[in-house]
């Protein structure tokens, strides 16, 4: 496996989920794979779960891990081509990335949408430069448009907690004080479309996700109607795609609360975290026994380790 951005990169999903279950059951079984192998994890943005879980996954596989918070500890990188570098960015990405590739066997990159230019964000220019220039397999730790390690962990968690053969899974937009990227909902939809689930997405008008992700997906603008009979409620805030990067609403009538959860089929509550309590979800729901957000976060080690194992096997 040379890159991990989409479900197609991991191939047969049923097989990947089976492998993930084996990884979870016996996390130290493949330590030989990572012996004398190094992963560099590059963070352009903050992280708690991705940083710790990917580091833990690599360590479980016997790898050496180098973490670089590039904005804090590295040189500021110029990413434009053909510019006169007389500003505050002393290093060009076209040198930095091949150099990073010399120090490791696999590279993980976190680089969020900047919300300055939709076309640039959705072209994944920065991530693609790592893929093109590093000479190493690249794993997305959340890029401008996708968060595949999260979505794989989400699907694995749904597999663990499903009671129905084909559960109803509802992705609901939720209010938030800030503009958040579409990476998590994009990937969630992308992975659920490949899984044996009945997916509904609910959001206020104006929050439609990019058409390339939403083709064939059921959208219900009435949140209460969407919640009826749901087995899983997955809450997430995201900024508008059509009015790119804008917060169009902070309407707290969209907050996930006990009254709405009562409409469901005793649904489990999921969120990728971090979450703003009483904006996205009420204290009562996230504290309830139906909330599986911590278990979901724990499965980030499983998704990362399954992907890294595949990459190590193909080195
Ligand atoms: N869910 C997630 O990716 O968390 P972090 O941003 O803390 O890594």
Coordinates of C-alpha atoms and ligand atoms in Angstrom, one line a residue:
X1 CA 0.0 0.0 0.0
X2 CA 1.6 3.2 -1.2
X3 CA -0.9 5.7 0.2
X4 CA -3.9 5.8 2.5
X5 CA -6.5 8.5 1.7
X6 CA -9.7 6.7 0.7
X7 CA -11.4 3.3 1.3
X8 CA -10.3 2.1 -2.1
X9 CA -6.7 2.4 -0.9
X10 CA -7.3 -0.4 1.6
X11 CA -9.1 -2.7 -0.8
X12 CA -11.8 -5.1 0.3
X13 CA -13.4 -3.5 3.4
X14 CA -14.7 -6.8 4.9
X15 CA -11.2 -8.2 4.8
X16 CA -9.7 -4.9 6.3
X17 CA -12.3 -5.0 9.1
X18 CA -11.4 -8.7 9.8
X19 CA -7.7 -7.7 9.9
X20 CA -8.5 -4.8 12.2
X21 CA -10.3 -7.2 14.6
X22 CA -7.2 -9.4 14.6
X23 CA -5.0 -6.4 15.3
X24 CA -7.2 -5.3 18.2
X25 CA -7.1 -8.8 19.7
X26 CA -3.4 -9.3 19.4
X27 CA -1.7 -5.9 19.0
X28 CA 1.9 -7.1 19.5
X29 CA 1.8 -10.0 17.0
X30 CA 3.5 -8.1 14.2
X31 CA 6.4 -6.4 16.0
X32 CA 8.9 -7.9 13.6
X33 CA 7.4 -5.9 10.7
X34 CA 8.5 -2.5 12.1
X35 CA 11.9 -3.6 13.3
X36 CA 14.5 -1.0 12.1
X37 CA 11.7 0.9 10.3
X38 CA 10.9 4.6 11.0
X39 CA 7.8 6.6 10.6
X40 CA 7.8 10.4 10.5
X41 CA 4.5 12.1 11.6
X42 CA 4.3 15.6 10.3
X43 CA 1.7 17.9 11.9
X44 CA 0.7 21.2 10.3
X45 CA -2.2 21.4 12.7
X46 CA -3.0 20.4 16.3
X47 CA -4.0 16.9 17.4
X48 CA -4.5 14.8 20.5
X49 CA -6.0 11.5 19.2
X50 CA -4.3 11.2 15.8
X51 CA -0.9 12.0 17.2
X52 CA -1.1 9.6 20.2
X53 CA -3.0 6.8 18.4
X54 CA -0.8 6.7 15.4
X55 CA 2.4 6.8 17.5
X56 CA 1.0 4.0 19.7
X57 CA 0.0 2.0 16.6
X58 CA 3.5 2.4 15.1
X59 CA 5.1 1.4 18.5
X60 CA 2.9 -1.7 18.7
X61 CA 4.4 -2.7 15.3
X62 CA 7.9 -2.2 16.6
X63 CA 8.6 1.0 14.6
X64 CA 10.7 4.0 15.5
X65 CA 8.6 7.2 15.6
X66 CA 9.6 10.8 14.9
X67 CA 6.9 13.4 15.4
X68 CA 7.4 16.9 13.9
X69 CA 5.1 19.8 14.8
X70 CA 6.3 21.6 11.7
X71 CA 4.9 25.0 12.4
X72 CA 6.5 25.0 15.8
X73 CA 9.7 23.1 15.3
X74 CA 10.5 23.2 11.6
X75 CA 11.2 26.0 9.1
X76 CA 8.1 27.7 7.7
X77 CA 7.6 26.0 4.3
X78 CA 7.0 27.8 1.0
X79 CA 4.5 25.7 -1.0
X80 CA 4.0 28.0 -4.1
X81 CA 6.1 27.2 -7.1
X82 CA 8.1 29.9 -8.9
X83 CA 8.0 32.5 -6.2
X84 CA 10.9 34.7 -5.1
X85 CA 11.5 33.5 -1.6
X86 CA 12.3 36.9 0.0
X87 CA 9.6 36.6 2.7
X88 CA 9.3 34.8 6.0
X89 CA 9.4 31.2 4.6
X90 CA 13.0 30.0 4.4
X91 CA 12.5 26.5 3.0
X92 CA 10.7 25.2 0.0
X93 CA 8.4 22.1 0.2
X94 CA 10.2 20.7 -2.9
X95 CA 13.4 20.3 -0.9
X96 CA 11.8 19.6 2.6
X97 CA 9.7 16.7 1.5
X98 CA 12.4 14.6 -0.3
X99 CA 14.7 15.3 2.7
X100 CA 12.1 14.0 5.2
X101 CA 11.8 10.9 3.0
X102 CA 15.5 10.2 3.5
X103 CA 14.9 9.8 7.3
X104 CA 12.1 7.4 7.3
X105 CA 10.2 4.5 5.6
X106 CA 6.6 5.8 6.0
X107 CA 5.3 9.4 6.3
X108 CA 2.1 10.5 8.0
X109 CA 0.8 14.0 7.3
X110 CA -1.8 16.2 8.9
X111 CA -2.8 19.3 7.0
X112 CA -6.2 20.8 7.3
X113 CA -8.2 22.9 4.8
X114 CA -7.2 26.5 5.0
X115 CA -10.6 27.9 3.8
X116 CA -8.9 30.5 1.6
X117 CA -9.6 28.8 -1.7
X118 CA -12.0 25.9 -2.3
X119 CA -10.3 24.7 -5.4
X120 CA -6.9 24.7 -3.8
X121 CA -8.2 22.8 -0.7
X122 CA -10.1 20.3 -2.7
X123 CA -7.0 19.7 -5.0
X124 CA -5.1 18.4 -1.9
X125 CA -2.0 20.2 -3.3
X126 CA 0.0 19.9 -0.1
X127 CA -0.7 16.2 0.6
X128 CA -0.1 15.4 -3.1
X129 CA 3.3 17.0 -2.8
X130 CA 4.2 14.6 -0.1
X131 CA 3.0 11.7 -2.2
X132 CA 4.9 12.9 -5.3
X133 CA 8.1 14.1 -3.7
X134 CA 8.8 11.9 -0.6
X135 CA 9.5 8.6 -2.3
X136 CA 7.7 6.9 0.6
X137 CA 4.3 5.6 1.4
X138 CA 2.1 8.4 2.7
X139 CA -0.7 8.1 5.2
X140 CA -3.2 10.9 5.6
X141 CA -3.7 11.9 9.2
X142 CA -6.5 14.3 8.1
X143 CA -6.0 16.4 5.0
X144 CA -8.1 19.2 3.5
X145 CA -10.9 17.0 2.3
X146 CA -10.6 13.6 4.1
X147 CA -9.9 12.0 7.5
X148 CA -9.6 8.3 6.5
X149 CA -8.1 7.0 9.8
X150 CA -11.1 8.4 11.6
X151 CA -13.6 7.0 9.2
X152 CA -12.0 3.5 9.3
X153 CA -12.1 3.6 13.1
X154 CA -15.7 4.8 12.9
X155 CA -16.7 1.9 10.7
X156 CA -14.9 -0.6 12.9
X157 CA -16.7 0.8 15.9
X158 CA -20.1 0.5 14.2
X159 CA -19.2 -3.1 13.3
X160 CA -18.4 -3.7 17.0
X161 CA -21.7 -2.2 18.3
X162 CA -24.1 -3.0 15.5
X163 CA -27.1 -5.2 16.5
X164 CA -29.0 -4.9 13.2
X165 CA -27.7 -6.6 10.0
X166 CA -28.0 -3.3 8.2
X167 CA -28.1 -0.5 10.8
X168 CA -29.5 2.9 10.2
X169 CA -26.6 5.4 10.5
X170 CA -27.3 9.1 10.7
X171 CA -24.7 11.8 10.2
X172 CA -26.0 15.0 11.7
X173 CA -24.6 18.5 11.3
X174 CA -24.4 20.3 14.6
X175 CA -23.7 23.9 15.6
X176 CA -20.2 25.2 16.4
X177 CA -18.8 28.6 17.1
X178 CA -16.0 28.2 14.5
X179 CA -15.7 27.1 10.8
X180 CA -14.6 23.5 10.8
X181 CA -13.4 21.5 7.7
X182 CA -15.5 19.0 5.8
X183 CA -12.8 16.3 6.1
X184 CA -14.5 14.2 8.8
X185 CA -18.0 14.2 7.3
X186 CA -16.6 13.7 3.7
X187 CA -14.7 10.6 4.8
X188 CA -17.5 9.3 7.0
X189 CA -19.9 9.4 4.0
X190 CA -17.3 7.9 1.7
X191 CA -16.7 5.0 4.0
X192 CA -20.3 4.4 5.0
X193 CA -21.3 4.2 1.3
X194 CA -18.9 1.3 1.0
X195 CA -20.3 -0.5 4.1
X196 CA -23.4 -2.5 4.7
X197 CA -25.3 0.4 6.5
X198 CA -28.4 2.5 5.7
X199 CA -26.9 6.1 5.7
X200 CA -28.9 9.3 6.1
X201 CA -27.3 12.7 6.3
X202 CA -29.1 15.6 8.0
X203 CA -28.2 19.3 8.0
X204 CA -29.7 22.7 7.6
X205 CA -30.0 24.0 4.0
X206 CA -26.7 25.5 2.9
X207 CA -24.6 22.8 4.5
X208 CA -24.6 20.3 1.6
X209 CA -21.3 18.5 1.3
X210 CA -19.4 18.3 -1.9
X211 CA -21.4 16.5 -4.7
X212 CA -18.5 14.1 -5.3
X213 CA -19.0 12.7 -1.8
X214 CA -22.8 12.9 -1.7
X215 CA -23.9 11.1 -4.9
X216 CA -26.6 8.6 -4.1
X217 CA -26.7 9.5 -0.4
X218 CA -30.1 10.1 1.3
X219 CA -30.4 13.7 2.7
X220 CA -33.1 14.6 5.2
X221 CA -33.3 18.3 6.1
X222 CA -35.7 17.5 9.1
X223 CA -33.3 16.4 11.8
X224 CA -36.0 14.9 14.0
X225 CA -37.3 12.8 11.0
X226 CA -33.8 11.7 10.3
X227 CA -33.3 10.5 13.8
X228 CA -36.4 8.2 13.8
X229 CA -35.3 4.6 14.1
X230 CA -31.6 5.3 13.9
X231 CA -29.1 2.8 15.4
X232 CA -26.2 5.2 15.3
X233 CA -26.1 9.0 15.6
X234 CA -22.8 10.5 14.4
X235 CA -22.6 14.2 15.1
X236 CA -20.2 16.6 13.5
X237 CA -20.1 20.3 12.7
X238 CA -18.8 21.5 9.4
X239 CA -18.6 24.8 7.5
X240 CA -20.5 25.4 4.3
X241 CA -19.2 24.0 1.1
X242 CA -21.3 26.2 -1.3
X243 CA -20.4 29.4 0.6
X244 CA -17.0 27.9 1.2
X245 CA -15.7 28.0 4.8
X246 CA -18.6 30.1 6.1
X247 CA -20.6 29.5 9.3
X248 CA -24.1 30.0 8.1
X249 CA -25.8 29.0 11.4
X250 CA -25.1 28.4 15.0
X251 CA -28.7 27.2 15.6
X252 CA -28.7 25.3 18.9
X253 CA -31.9 23.6 18.0
X254 CA -29.6 21.2 16.0
X255 CA -27.7 20.3 19.2
X256 CA -28.0 16.5 19.9
X257 CA -30.0 16.2 23.1
X258 CA -31.9 13.5 25.0
X259 CA -35.3 14.5 23.5
X260 CA -33.9 13.8 19.9
X261 CA -32.1 10.6 21.0
X262 CA -35.4 9.3 22.3
X263 CA -36.7 9.3 18.7
X264 CA -34.0 6.7 17.7
X265 CA -33.8 3.0 18.1
X266 CA -31.8 3.4 21.3
X267 CA -29.0 4.7 19.1
X268 CA -25.4 4.8 20.1
X269 CA -23.9 8.3 20.0
X270 CA -20.6 8.9 18.1
X271 CA -18.4 11.9 17.5
X272 CA -14.7 12.0 16.4
X273 CA -13.7 14.4 19.2
X274 CA -12.8 17.0 20.3
X275 CA -16.4 18.0 20.9
X276 CA -18.0 21.2 22.2
X277 CA -20.5 20.1 24.9
X278 CA -23.9 21.8 24.8
X279 CA -23.2 23.1 21.3
X280 CA -22.8 19.9 19.4
X281 CA -24.2 17.5 22.0
X282 CA -25.7 17.9 25.5
X283 CA -23.9 16.8 28.6
X284 CA -26.6 14.2 29.2
X285 CA -26.2 12.5 25.9
X286 CA -22.4 12.4 25.8
X287 CA -22.4 11.1 29.5
X288 CA -25.0 8.5 28.8
X289 CA -24.3 4.8 28.5
X290 CA -25.2 5.0 24.8
X291 CA -22.3 7.3 24.1
X292 CA -19.4 5.4 22.6
X293 CA -17.1 8.3 21.9
X294 CA -14.2 7.0 24.0
X295 CA -14.4 3.5 22.6
X296 CA -14.4 5.1 19.1
X297 CA -11.3 7.1 19.9
X298 CA -9.6 3.9 21.3
X299 CA -10.2 2.3 17.9
X300 CA -8.1 5.0 16.3
X301 CA -5.1 2.8 17.3
X302 CA -6.7 -0.2 15.6
X303 CA -7.3 1.7 12.3
X304 CA -3.8 3.2 12.3
X305 CA -2.2 -0.1 13.1
X306 CA -4.1 -2.0 10.4
X307 CA -3.0 0.6 7.8
X308 CA 0.6 0.7 9.0
X309 CA 0.8 -3.1 9.0
X310 CA -0.4 -3.2 5.4
X311 CA 2.2 -0.5 4.5
X312 CA 5.0 -2.3 6.2
X313 CA 4.1 -5.6 4.5
X314 CA 4.4 -3.9 1.1
X315 CA 7.7 -2.2 1.7
Ligands
LIG1 N1 -10.5 12.9 15.9 C1 -9.3 13.5 15.8 O1 -8.6 13.4 14.7 O2 -8.7 14.0 16.9 P1 -7.5 14.9 17.0 O3 -7.7 16.2 16.1 O4 -7.3 15.3 18.4 O5 -6.3 14.2 16.4

